[in-house]
Coordinates of C-alpha atoms in Angstrom, one line a residue:
M221 CA 0.0 0.0 0.0
A222 CA 1.3 3.5 -0.9
G223 CA 2.8 5.6 1.8
Q224 CA 2.4 9.3 2.3
T225 CA 3.1 11.8 -0.5
L226 CA 6.4 13.6 -0.2
I227 CA 6.2 16.0 -3.1
T228 CA 3.4 17.1 -5.4
L229 CA 3.7 19.2 -8.5
T230 CA 0.5 20.6 -9.9
N231 CA 0.4 22.5 -13.2
A232 CA 4.2 23.2 -12.9
Q233 CA 5.7 25.4 -15.6
L234 CA 9.4 26.0 -16.4
A235 CA 10.8 27.6 -19.5
F236 CA 14.3 28.7 -20.8
G237 CA 13.6 31.4 -23.3
H238 CA 10.6 30.3 -25.6
Y239 CA 11.3 26.5 -24.9
A240 CA 9.0 25.0 -22.2
L241 CA 10.7 22.3 -20.2
L242 CA 7.6 21.8 -18.0
D243 CA 4.3 22.7 -19.5
H244 CA 1.5 22.5 -16.9
A245 CA 3.1 19.2 -15.7
N246 CA 1.7 17.1 -12.8
F247 CA 3.8 14.8 -10.7
S248 CA 3.9 13.2 -7.3
I249 CA 6.4 11.1 -5.3
Q250 CA 5.3 8.6 -2.7
E251 CA 7.1 7.4 0.3
G252 CA 9.5 4.6 -0.6
E253 CA 9.1 4.8 -4.3
R254 CA 12.0 4.2 -6.7
I255 CA 11.3 6.3 -9.8
G256 CA 13.3 6.2 -13.0
L257 CA 13.2 9.6 -14.7
I258 CA 13.9 9.3 -18.4
G259 CA 13.6 11.5 -21.5
R260 CA 15.6 13.0 -24.4
N261 CA 18.8 14.9 -23.7
G262 CA 17.7 18.5 -23.1
A263 CA 14.2 17.6 -22.2
G264 CA 14.7 19.2 -18.7
K265 CA 15.2 16.2 -16.4
S266 CA 18.1 17.8 -14.4
S267 CA 16.0 21.0 -14.2
L268 CA 13.2 18.9 -12.7
L269 CA 15.6 17.6 -10.0
R270 CA 16.5 21.2 -9.2
I271 CA 12.8 22.0 -8.6
L272 CA 12.3 19.0 -6.5
D273 CA 15.2 19.9 -4.1
G274 CA 14.4 23.6 -4.1
R275 CA 17.5 24.8 -5.9
I276 CA 15.3 26.6 -8.5
L277 CA 11.6 27.6 -8.5
A278 CA 9.0 26.7 -11.1
D279 CA 7.9 29.7 -13.2
D280 CA 4.3 28.9 -12.3
G281 CA 2.1 26.2 -10.7
E282 CA 2.2 24.6 -7.3
V283 CA 5.0 22.6 -5.6
A284 CA 3.9 21.1 -2.3
R285 CA 6.4 19.4 0.0
L286 CA 5.9 17.4 3.2
S287 CA 6.9 19.9 6.0
T288 CA 9.7 17.5 7.4
L289 CA 11.0 16.4 4.1
K290 CA 14.7 15.9 3.8
V291 CA 16.1 15.8 0.2
I292 CA 19.6 15.0 -0.9
T293 CA 20.9 15.2 -4.4
V294 CA 24.0 13.5 -6.0
E295 CA 24.8 15.3 -9.3
Q296 CA 26.6 13.8 -12.3
E297 CA 29.9 15.3 -11.1
P298 CA 29.5 15.4 -7.3
K299 CA 31.3 18.0 -5.3
L300 CA 33.4 16.8 -2.4
D301 CA 35.6 18.6 0.1
E302 CA 38.9 18.4 -1.6
D303 CA 40.9 19.3 1.6
K304 CA 39.4 16.6 3.8
S305 CA 39.9 12.8 4.0
V306 CA 37.5 10.1 2.8
Y307 CA 36.4 9.5 6.4
D308 CA 35.8 13.2 7.1
N309 CA 33.7 13.6 3.9
L310 CA 31.6 10.6 4.9
V311 CA 31.1 11.6 8.6
G312 CA 30.2 15.2 7.8
D313 CA 28.8 17.5 10.7
F314 CA 27.2 14.6 12.6
M315 CA 27.4 16.5 15.9
L316 CA 25.4 19.3 14.4
N317 CA 22.5 16.9 13.8
E318 CA 23.3 14.8 16.8
D319 CA 23.6 11.7 14.6
W320 CA 25.8 9.9 16.9
G321 CA 25.6 6.6 15.0
R322 CA 27.0 8.3 11.8
P323 CA 30.8 7.6 12.5
S324 CA 30.3 3.8 12.9
R325 CA 28.1 3.7 9.8
A326 CA 30.7 5.6 7.9
Q327 CA 33.5 3.3 9.1
S328 CA 31.3 0.3 8.0
M329 CA 30.8 1.8 4.6
I330 CA 34.5 2.5 4.2
E331 CA 35.3 -1.1 5.0
H332 CA 32.6 -2.4 2.6
L333 CA 33.9 -0.2 -0.2
N334 CA 37.6 -1.1 0.6
L335 CA 38.5 2.6 0.8
N336 CA 41.5 4.2 2.6
A337 CA 39.8 6.3 5.3
D338 CA 42.8 8.7 5.6
A339 CA 43.2 9.3 1.9
A340 CA 42.7 12.8 0.6
I341 CA 39.9 13.3 -1.9
Q342 CA 42.1 15.2 -4.3
G343 CA 43.6 12.8 -6.8
L344 CA 41.0 10.0 -6.5
S345 CA 39.5 8.6 -9.6
G346 CA 36.1 9.6 -10.9
G347 CA 34.6 6.1 -10.0
T348 CA 35.9 6.3 -6.4
R349 CA 34.7 9.9 -6.0
K350 CA 31.2 8.9 -7.3
R351 CA 31.1 6.0 -4.7
I352 CA 32.0 8.3 -1.9
A353 CA 29.3 10.9 -2.9
L354 CA 26.7 8.2 -3.1
A355 CA 27.7 6.7 0.2
R356 CA 27.7 10.1 1.9
A357 CA 24.2 10.7 0.6
I358 CA 22.9 7.4 1.9
L359 CA 24.5 8.1 5.3
E360 CA 22.5 11.3 5.5
E361 CA 19.3 9.0 5.7
P362 CA 17.2 11.3 3.6
D363 CA 13.5 10.9 2.9
L364 CA 14.1 11.5 -0.8
L365 CA 17.4 10.9 -2.7
L366 CA 17.8 12.4 -6.2
L367 CA 20.5 10.8 -8.4
D368 CA 21.6 12.3 -11.7
E369 CA 23.4 9.7 -13.9
P370 CA 24.7 7.7 -10.9
T371 CA 26.3 4.9 -12.9
N372 CA 28.6 7.2 -14.9
H373 CA 32.2 6.5 -13.9
L374 CA 31.2 3.3 -12.0
D375 CA 32.5 -0.1 -13.1
F376 CA 30.4 -3.3 -13.0
E377 CA 31.3 -3.9 -9.3
G378 CA 30.3 -0.3 -8.4
I379 CA 27.1 -0.6 -10.3
L380 CA 26.1 -3.9 -8.6
W381 CA 27.0 -2.3 -5.2
L382 CA 24.8 0.7 -5.9
E383 CA 21.9 -1.6 -7.0
N384 CA 22.0 -3.4 -3.7
L385 CA 22.4 -0.2 -1.7
I386 CA 19.2 1.2 -3.4
R387 CA 17.2 -1.9 -2.9
Q388 CA 18.0 -2.1 0.8
S389 CA 17.4 1.6 1.4
K390 CA 14.1 2.8 2.9
C391 CA 14.1 6.3 1.3
A392 CA 12.3 7.3 -1.9
Y393 CA 14.4 7.8 -5.1
V394 CA 14.2 9.7 -8.3
I395 CA 17.0 8.5 -10.7
I396 CA 18.1 9.9 -14.0
T397 CA 20.0 7.3 -15.9
H398 CA 20.5 5.9 -19.4
D399 CA 21.4 2.5 -18.0
R400 CA 18.5 0.2 -19.0
R401 CA 19.6 -2.8 -17.0
F402 CA 20.1 -0.6 -13.9
L403 CA 16.5 0.8 -14.3
D404 CA 15.2 -2.8 -14.6
E405 CA 17.0 -3.8 -11.3
V406 CA 16.0 -0.9 -9.1
T407 CA 12.9 1.0 -10.2
T408 CA 9.3 0.6 -9.2
R409 CA 8.0 3.3 -11.6
I410 CA 9.2 5.0 -14.8
V411 CA 8.3 8.6 -15.4
E412 CA 9.1 10.0 -18.9
L413 CA 9.6 13.8 -19.4
D414 CA 8.3 14.3 -22.9
R415 CA 7.5 17.7 -24.5
G416 CA 6.9 19.3 -21.2
Q417 CA 4.6 16.6 -19.8
L418 CA 5.4 13.9 -17.2
H419 CA 4.0 10.5 -18.1
S420 CA 3.9 7.8 -15.4
F421 CA 4.3 4.1 -16.1
P422 CA 4.2 1.5 -13.2
G423 CA 7.0 -1.1 -13.2
N424 CA 10.5 -1.2 -14.5
F425 CA 12.1 -0.1 -17.8
S426 CA 11.3 -3.3 -19.7
R427 CA 7.6 -2.9 -18.7
W428 CA 7.6 0.7 -19.8
Q429 CA 9.0 -0.2 -23.3
E430 CA 5.9 -2.4 -23.8
Q431 CA 3.5 0.2 -22.5
K432 CA 5.2 3.1 -24.3
A433 CA 4.8 1.5 -27.7
A434 CA 1.0 1.1 -27.1
W435 CA 0.8 4.7 -25.7
L436 CA 2.6 6.2 -28.8
A437 CA 0.3 4.3 -31.1
A438 CA -2.7 5.7 -29.4
E439 CA -1.3 9.2 -29.4
Q440 CA -0.6 9.0 -33.2
L441 CA -4.1 7.6 -33.8
Q442 CA -5.7 10.5 -31.7
N443 CA -3.7 13.1 -33.6
E444 CA -4.6 11.6 -37.0
R445 CA -8.3 11.7 -36.0
F446 CA -8.0 15.3 -34.9
D447 CA -6.2 16.4 -38.0
K448 CA -8.8 14.7 -40.2
F449 CA -11.6 16.4 -38.4
L450 CA -9.8 19.7 -38.6
A451 CA -9.3 19.2 -42.4
Q452 CA -13.0 18.6 -42.8
E453 CA -13.8 21.8 -40.9
E454 CA -11.3 23.7 -43.0
V455 CA -13.2 22.5 -46.2
W456 CA -16.5 23.6 -44.7
I457 CA -15.2 27.1 -43.9
R458 CA -14.2 27.7 -47.5
K459 CA -17.8 26.9 -48.8
G460 CA -19.0 30.4 -48.5
V461 CA -19.2 33.3 -46.0
E462 CA -23.0 33.6 -46.4
A463 CA -23.6 30.0 -45.8
R464 CA -21.5 30.1 -42.7
R465 CA -23.5 32.9 -41.2
T466 CA -26.9 31.3 -41.8
R467 CA -26.0 27.8 -40.8
N468 CA -23.8 27.9 -37.6
E469 CA -21.8 30.7 -36.3
G470 CA -20.7 28.6 -33.3
R471 CA -19.1 26.1 -35.7
V472 CA -16.8 29.0 -36.8
K473 CA -15.7 29.6 -33.2
R474 CA -15.1 25.9 -32.8
L475 CA -12.8 25.9 -35.8
E476 CA -10.9 28.8 -34.4
S477 CA -10.4 26.8 -31.2
L478 CA -9.3 23.7 -33.2
R479 CA -6.8 25.8 -35.0
R480 CA -5.3 27.1 -31.7
E481 CA -5.2 23.6 -30.3
R482 CA -3.4 22.3 -33.4
A483 CA -0.9 25.2 -33.3
A484 CA -0.1 24.5 -29.6
R485 CA 0.5 20.8 -30.2
R486 CA 4.2 20.0 -29.5
E487 CA 5.3 17.4 -32.0
R488 CA 7.6 14.6 -30.9
L489 CA 11.2 15.2 -31.9
G490 CA 12.7 13.1 -34.6
N491 CA 15.4 10.6 -34.0
V492 CA 19.1 10.9 -34.6
N493 CA 19.8 9.8 -38.2
F494 CA 22.9 7.6 -37.8
A495 CA 24.8 6.5 -40.9
I496 CA 28.4 5.5 -41.4
A497 CA 30.3 4.5 -44.4
S498 CA 32.9 1.8 -43.9
G499 CA 34.7 2.8 -47.2
E500 CA 37.3 0.3 -48.4
R501 CA 37.4 -3.0 -46.6
S502 CA 40.3 -3.6 -44.3
G503 CA 42.6 -6.6 -44.6
K504 CA 41.2 -9.9 -43.1
L505 CA 43.6 -9.4 -40.2
V506 CA 43.0 -6.3 -38.1
A507 CA 45.5 -6.9 -35.3
E508 CA 47.6 -9.7 -33.9
L509 CA 49.0 -9.5 -30.3
K510 CA 51.7 -12.0 -29.3
N511 CA 52.8 -12.4 -25.7
I512 CA 52.1 -8.7 -24.8
H513 CA 53.5 -7.4 -21.5
H514 CA 53.1 -3.8 -20.3
Q515 CA 53.6 -2.1 -17.1
F516 CA 53.8 1.4 -15.7
G517 CA 56.7 1.5 -13.1
E518 CA 56.1 -1.5 -10.9
K519 CA 52.5 -1.9 -11.8
V520 CA 51.8 -4.6 -14.4
I521 CA 48.8 -3.8 -16.6
I522 CA 49.0 -6.6 -19.1
D523 CA 50.9 -9.8 -18.3
H524 CA 51.8 -11.8 -21.4
Y525 CA 48.5 -11.7 -23.3
S526 CA 47.9 -12.9 -26.9
T527 CA 44.9 -12.5 -29.2
T528 CA 43.9 -12.1 -32.8
I529 CA 41.3 -9.6 -34.1
M530 CA 39.8 -10.3 -37.5
R531 CA 37.7 -8.1 -39.8
G532 CA 34.1 -7.9 -38.7
D533 CA 34.8 -8.8 -35.1
R534 CA 32.7 -6.9 -32.5
I535 CA 34.7 -7.1 -29.3
G536 CA 33.9 -5.6 -25.9
L537 CA 36.7 -4.9 -23.3
I538 CA 35.5 -5.2 -19.8
G539 CA 37.1 -4.8 -16.4
P540 CA 37.1 -2.6 -13.3
N541 CA 38.2 1.1 -13.5
G542 CA 41.9 1.3 -13.6
A543 CA 42.4 -2.2 -15.0
G544 CA 44.0 -0.9 -18.2
K545 CA 41.2 -1.2 -20.8
T546 CA 42.1 2.1 -22.6
T547 CA 45.8 1.1 -22.5
L548 CA 45.1 -2.3 -24.1
L549 CA 43.0 -0.5 -26.8
K550 CA 45.9 1.8 -27.7
I551 CA 48.3 -1.2 -27.9
I552 CA 45.8 -3.0 -30.2
L553 CA 45.6 0.1 -32.5
G554 CA 49.4 0.6 -32.5
Q555 CA 49.2 3.9 -30.6
L556 CA 51.2 2.6 -27.7
T557 CA 54.3 0.3 -27.8
P558 CA 54.1 -2.4 -25.1
T559 CA 56.9 -3.1 -22.7
S560 CA 57.5 -6.4 -24.5
G561 CA 55.9 -8.6 -27.0
S562 CA 54.8 -7.9 -30.6
V563 CA 51.8 -6.3 -32.3
K564 CA 51.1 -6.8 -36.0
L565 CA 48.5 -4.5 -37.6
G566 CA 46.5 -5.4 -40.6
T567 CA 46.3 -3.5 -43.9
N568 CA 44.1 -0.6 -45.0
L569 CA 42.8 0.2 -41.6
H570 CA 40.7 3.4 -41.3
I571 CA 40.1 4.0 -37.6
A572 CA 37.4 6.2 -36.0
Y573 CA 38.1 6.7 -32.3
F574 CA 35.5 7.8 -29.8
D575 CA 37.3 8.8 -26.5
Q576 CA 35.5 9.0 -23.3
M577 CA 37.1 12.3 -22.3
R578 CA 35.8 14.0 -25.6
E579 CA 39.4 15.4 -26.0
Q580 CA 39.0 15.6 -29.8
L581 CA 36.5 18.5 -29.4
D582 CA 37.9 22.0 -29.6
E583 CA 35.9 24.1 -26.9
N584 CA 36.0 27.3 -28.9
A585 CA 35.2 25.9 -32.3
P586 CA 31.7 26.3 -33.8
L587 CA 29.8 23.1 -34.4
T588 CA 30.1 23.4 -38.3
S589 CA 33.9 23.5 -38.0
V590 CA 34.0 20.4 -35.8
I591 CA 32.3 18.2 -38.2
N592 CA 34.5 18.5 -41.3
P593 CA 37.1 21.3 -41.0
G594 CA 37.7 23.3 -44.2
S595 CA 34.6 22.0 -46.0
E596 CA 30.9 22.7 -45.9
W597 CA 30.0 19.2 -47.2
V598 CA 30.0 15.7 -45.8
E599 CA 30.0 12.6 -47.8
I600 CA 28.4 9.4 -46.3
G601 CA 28.8 6.5 -48.8
N602 CA 27.2 7.8 -52.0
T603 CA 25.3 10.7 -50.3
R604 CA 26.6 14.2 -50.2
K605 CA 25.1 16.5 -47.5
H606 CA 25.6 20.1 -46.5
V607 CA 27.1 20.3 -43.0
M608 CA 23.9 22.2 -41.7
S609 CA 21.7 19.3 -42.9
Y610 CA 24.1 16.8 -41.5
L611 CA 24.0 18.5 -38.1
G612 CA 20.2 18.4 -38.3
D613 CA 20.5 14.5 -38.6
F614 CA 22.1 14.7 -35.1
L615 CA 19.3 17.0 -33.7
F616 CA 21.3 20.2 -33.8
S617 CA 19.1 23.1 -35.2
P618 CA 20.4 25.6 -37.7
A619 CA 20.3 28.2 -34.9
R620 CA 22.9 26.2 -32.9
A621 CA 25.3 25.5 -35.9
Q622 CA 27.6 28.4 -35.1
S623 CA 27.5 27.9 -31.4
P624 CA 30.8 27.0 -29.7
V625 CA 31.4 23.5 -28.4
S626 CA 31.7 25.0 -24.9
S627 CA 27.9 25.8 -25.0
L628 CA 26.9 22.1 -25.3
S629 CA 25.6 19.7 -22.6
G630 CA 27.2 16.4 -22.0
G631 CA 24.7 14.5 -24.2
E632 CA 25.1 17.1 -27.0
R633 CA 28.8 16.7 -26.9
A634 CA 28.5 12.9 -27.2
R635 CA 26.2 13.4 -30.2
L636 CA 28.6 15.9 -31.8
L637 CA 31.5 13.5 -31.4
L638 CA 29.5 10.7 -33.0
A639 CA 28.6 13.2 -35.9
R640 CA 32.3 14.0 -36.4
L641 CA 33.3 10.3 -36.3
F642 CA 30.6 9.3 -38.8
A643 CA 31.4 12.2 -41.2
R644 CA 34.3 10.2 -42.7
P645 CA 34.7 6.6 -43.9
A646 CA 36.0 4.1 -41.3
N647 CA 36.3 0.4 -41.3
V648 CA 37.4 0.1 -37.5
L649 CA 35.2 1.8 -34.9
V650 CA 36.8 2.2 -31.5
M651 CA 34.4 3.5 -28.9
D652 CA 35.6 4.1 -25.3
E653 CA 32.6 4.6 -23.1
P654 CA 30.3 5.9 -25.8
T655 CA 27.1 5.5 -23.8
N656 CA 27.8 8.1 -21.1
D657 CA 25.4 11.1 -21.5
L658 CA 23.4 9.6 -24.4
D659 CA 19.6 9.3 -23.9
I660 CA 18.1 5.9 -24.2
E661 CA 16.6 6.4 -27.7
T662 CA 19.9 7.5 -29.1
L663 CA 21.6 4.6 -27.5
E664 CA 19.3 2.1 -29.1
L665 CA 19.8 3.7 -32.6
L666 CA 23.6 3.5 -32.0
E667 CA 23.2 -0.1 -31.1
Q668 CA 21.4 -0.8 -34.3
L669 CA 24.1 1.0 -36.4
L670 CA 26.9 -1.1 -34.7
Q671 CA 24.9 -4.3 -35.3
E672 CA 24.6 -3.5 -39.0
F673 CA 28.2 -2.1 -39.4
D674 CA 30.2 -4.5 -41.6
G675 CA 33.6 -3.3 -40.2
T676 CA 35.3 -4.1 -37.0
V677 CA 34.1 -2.7 -33.6
L678 CA 36.2 -2.4 -30.4
L679 CA 34.1 -1.2 -27.5
V680 CA 34.8 -0.3 -23.9
S681 CA 31.6 0.1 -21.8
H682 CA 30.0 -0.5 -18.5
D683 CA 26.5 -0.5 -19.9
R684 CA 25.6 -4.2 -19.6
S685 CA 22.6 -4.0 -22.0
F686 CA 24.6 -2.1 -24.6
L687 CA 27.3 -4.8 -24.5
D688 CA 24.9 -7.7 -24.7
N689 CA 23.2 -6.0 -27.8
V690 CA 26.3 -5.2 -29.7
I691 CA 29.4 -7.5 -29.1
T692 CA 30.0 -11.1 -30.1
Q693 CA 33.3 -11.5 -28.3
T694 CA 34.7 -10.3 -24.9
I695 CA 38.2 -9.5 -23.7
A696 CA 37.9 -9.6 -19.9
Y697 CA 40.4 -8.5 -17.1
E698 CA 41.0 -11.4 -14.8
G699 CA 43.1 -9.6 -12.2
N700 CA 47.0 -9.3 -11.7
G701 CA 47.5 -8.2 -15.3
Q702 CA 45.7 -11.2 -16.7
W703 CA 43.3 -10.9 -19.7
R704 CA 41.3 -13.6 -21.2
D705 CA 39.1 -14.0 -24.4
Y706 CA 35.4 -15.1 -24.1
V707 CA 32.7 -15.8 -26.6
G708 CA 29.6 -13.6 -26.4
G709 CA 28.6 -10.5 -24.4
Y710 CA 28.4 -9.5 -20.7
E711 CA 25.9 -12.2 -19.7
D712 CA 27.8 -14.9 -21.6
W713 CA 31.0 -13.8 -19.8
L714 CA 29.3 -14.0 -16.5
Q715 CA 28.1 -17.5 -17.1
Q716 CA 31.4 -18.7 -18.5
R717 CA 33.4 -17.1 -15.7
S718 CA 31.0 -18.6 -13.1
H719 CA 31.4 -22.1 -14.7
Q720 CA 35.3 -21.6 -14.7
L721 CA 35.4 -20.6 -11.1
N722 CA 33.1 -23.5 -10.1
T723 CA 35.3 -26.0 -12.0
Q724 CA 38.5 -24.6 -10.4
S725 CA 36.9 -24.9 -7.0
A726 CA 35.8 -28.5 -7.6
T727 CA 39.3 -29.4 -8.9
K728 CA 40.9 -28.0 -5.8
S729 CA 38.5 -29.7 -3.4
N730 CA 38.6 -33.1 -5.2
P731 CA 42.0 -33.4 -7.0
K732 CA 42.6 -36.6 -9.0
T733 CA 45.8 -38.1 -10.5
E734 CA 46.1 -38.4 -14.2
S735 CA 45.5 -42.2 -14.1
E736 CA 42.4 -41.7 -12.1
K737 CA 41.1 -39.2 -14.6
Q738 CA 41.7 -41.6 -17.5
V739 CA 39.9 -44.6 -15.9
E740 CA 37.0 -42.6 -14.5
P741 CA 33.8 -44.4 -15.5
T742 CA 31.2 -42.7 -17.7
V743 CA 28.0 -42.2 -15.6
T744 CA 24.8 -42.5 -17.6
K745 CA 22.0 -40.3 -16.2
P746 CA 18.8 -42.3 -15.5
K747 CA 15.9 -41.3 -17.7
S748 CA 13.5 -38.9 -16.2
P749 CA 10.2 -40.4 -15.2
A750 CA 7.3 -39.7 -17.6
R751 CA 5.4 -36.6 -16.7
S752 CA 1.8 -37.0 -15.8
K753 CA -0.8 -36.2 -18.5
L754 CA -3.3 -33.4 -18.1
S755 CA -6.7 -34.2 -16.7
S756 CA -9.7 -33.0 -18.7
W757 CA -10.4 -30.0 -16.4
E758 CA -6.7 -29.0 -16.5
A759 CA -6.8 -29.1 -20.3
K760 CA -9.8 -26.7 -20.2
E761 CA -8.0 -24.5 -17.7
L762 CA -4.9 -24.4 -20.0
E763 CA -7.0 -23.5 -23.0
A764 CA -8.5 -20.6 -21.2
I765 CA -5.4 -19.0 -19.8
P766 CA -4.1 -17.1 -22.9
Q767 CA -7.5 -15.2 -23.1
K768 CA -7.4 -14.5 -19.5
I769 CA -3.9 -13.1 -19.8
A770 CA -5.0 -11.0 -22.9
D771 CA -7.9 -9.6 -21.0
L772 CA -5.8 -8.6 -18.0
E773 CA -3.2 -7.0 -20.3
T774 CA -5.9 -4.9 -22.0
Q775 CA -7.1 -3.7 -18.5
Q776 CA -3.5 -2.9 -17.7
Q777 CA -3.0 -0.9 -20.8
S778 CA -6.2 1.1 -20.2
L779 CA -5.3 1.8 -16.6
T780 CA -1.7 2.8 -17.6
A781 CA -3.2 5.3 -20.2
Q782 CA -5.2 6.8 -17.4
L783 CA -2.1 7.3 -15.3
S784 CA -0.5 9.2 -18.2
D785 CA -3.4 11.6 -18.5
P786 CA -2.5 14.8 -16.6
T787 CA -6.2 15.6 -15.9
L788 CA -6.2 12.6 -13.5
Y789 CA -4.2 14.6 -11.0
E790 CA -6.3 17.8 -11.1
N791 CA -8.1 16.9 -7.9
G792 CA -5.2 15.3 -6.0
H793 CA -3.7 11.9 -6.2
D794 CA -6.4 9.6 -4.7
K795 CA -7.6 8.3 -8.0
A796 CA -4.0 7.7 -9.2
Q797 CA -3.4 5.6 -6.0
V798 CA -6.5 3.6 -6.6
I799 CA -5.3 2.9 -10.2
Q800 CA -1.8 2.0 -8.9
Q801 CA -3.4 -0.5 -6.5
E802 CA -5.5 -2.0 -9.3
L803 CA -2.3 -2.3 -11.5
A804 CA -0.4 -4.0 -8.7
S805 CA -3.3 -6.4 -8.3
I806 CA -3.4 -7.1 -12.0
E807 CA 0.3 -7.7 -12.0
Q808 CA 0.0 -10.4 -9.3
E809 CA -2.8 -12.1 -11.2
L810 CA -0.7 -12.1 -14.4
M811 CA 2.3 -13.6 -12.6
A812 CA 0.1 -16.3 -11.1
L813 CA -1.4 -17.1 -14.5
F814 CA 2.0 -17.2 -16.1
E815 CA 3.3 -19.6 -13.4
R816 CA 0.1 -21.8 -13.8
W817 CA 0.5 -21.8 -17.5
E818 CA 4.1 -23.0 -17.2
V819 CA 3.1 -25.8 -14.8
L820 CA 0.3 -27.0 -17.1
E821 CA 2.4 -26.8 -20.2
A822 CA 5.1 -28.8 -18.6
K823 CA 2.6 -31.7 -18.2
V824 CA 1.9 -31.7 -21.9
L825 CA 5.5 -32.2 -22.8

């Protein structure tokens, strides 16, 4: 059952210039909810967080907060006290709030994260700083925690730690993230900020994807009906002034109202138009590494590693922060000479490199100059485009074309770098953390491009869904400078690694001599007993289940559509809470039906 309401936004409005980020938006946060806030880059998600924590005020509308509400925000680039130690940053002014248990909780957190309590903040990596900022926010024990891209800079271990932390926490969350797997693991509701409106969908990200497709189809159908009706009225209005006066003057006023409504409609933004020409094919061999060893001082990064990369391979490099993924990439590309070992590069390699620090972008250069310096034209395969049109493909308006790079947001910088890379032929794409700052729709389009790309892809990413959807091979860090090749993506690596560890554990606990291994008998598994057949009443039950599921899903879609309607919240949130409870009940019924279906189907086999 839903707890008390922490914050309510009613008819909230916020605009920068003529662009409305919030357009009479309605939103509420319940106690203990974990909300994933999604939307296009530049839609206003971070601005909404600033309204929620009081850093900025809405232009109009009402923002009501629980009187005792304690809100903490962790931004994309969190600010820590550089002059204090890790311990002092975590403990904070606990005496001021008489939080006497804070030092022991802080010490426990430090031990859990394997941090040096006395280490100075200055000089720590981005991932470590992000963990400290997140841990400090949790230690504050807020009622509401706002997280802006919390998985940026975190490695797999850090992301899993944060997922567990959030699930065990009692406070409410609003989380902005592009990490779809993370959203699936921690959220109880998805809220999308789209064209100034906030649309609520119960469940996690995967559930939202299903519901959003139906919602967009319904919106399109409604717009088509409206436009058809408007067109009919426009035909009527042209039939003659006299006829209009004698027949229905009210109809003329209604047409004026329809025109205003159509003019006020905010169309959905188009998608990024990704395309890349691979140009000439590279040689069959892209790179061959033999017995590579590399170290910085006494620290061994790569310890005698060998691999072969062929044309068309899509390879992901995975490992914790600081393992040396970028170093290995540079060795593969011939940009860095290893301490020992040999690297053989293939022929006719045209490499496009996406670096995670965006160092290729000149802060003072206008966008047009970044794309193709010295030319106003871009050639993609057999298509020639003007640079202004090409920038439009990446959602940069003509008005922004002469703006300097320094004026761009993180997501816009990522899009601009992709535009620059794809503006020239390449048969080897090297992408170091390309998913940071991209919105989910752009991510999915990038996935599709990489899947269809007929060249070679080398990818470093901590986005598990992105890895699984793109790569076919994995180079994984195993610790102590050891690297190993695996088939498949992130999930495949997890399974193979788990099997490998279990095998090693079994071998250590039950060692055998070579002779024992050779004479070990083959054990034939007994056949499974035949499964029982369905009774007549079970057969009828099984036959009826698909329709029951379809009916429940129809109810679910209808209720979800009601939740997305801003008018539902005009008289408070009681109706929304009732609908949420109905949806929860339907979800339970669906799960029970699916489980029963599986049981009955098993009997048929």
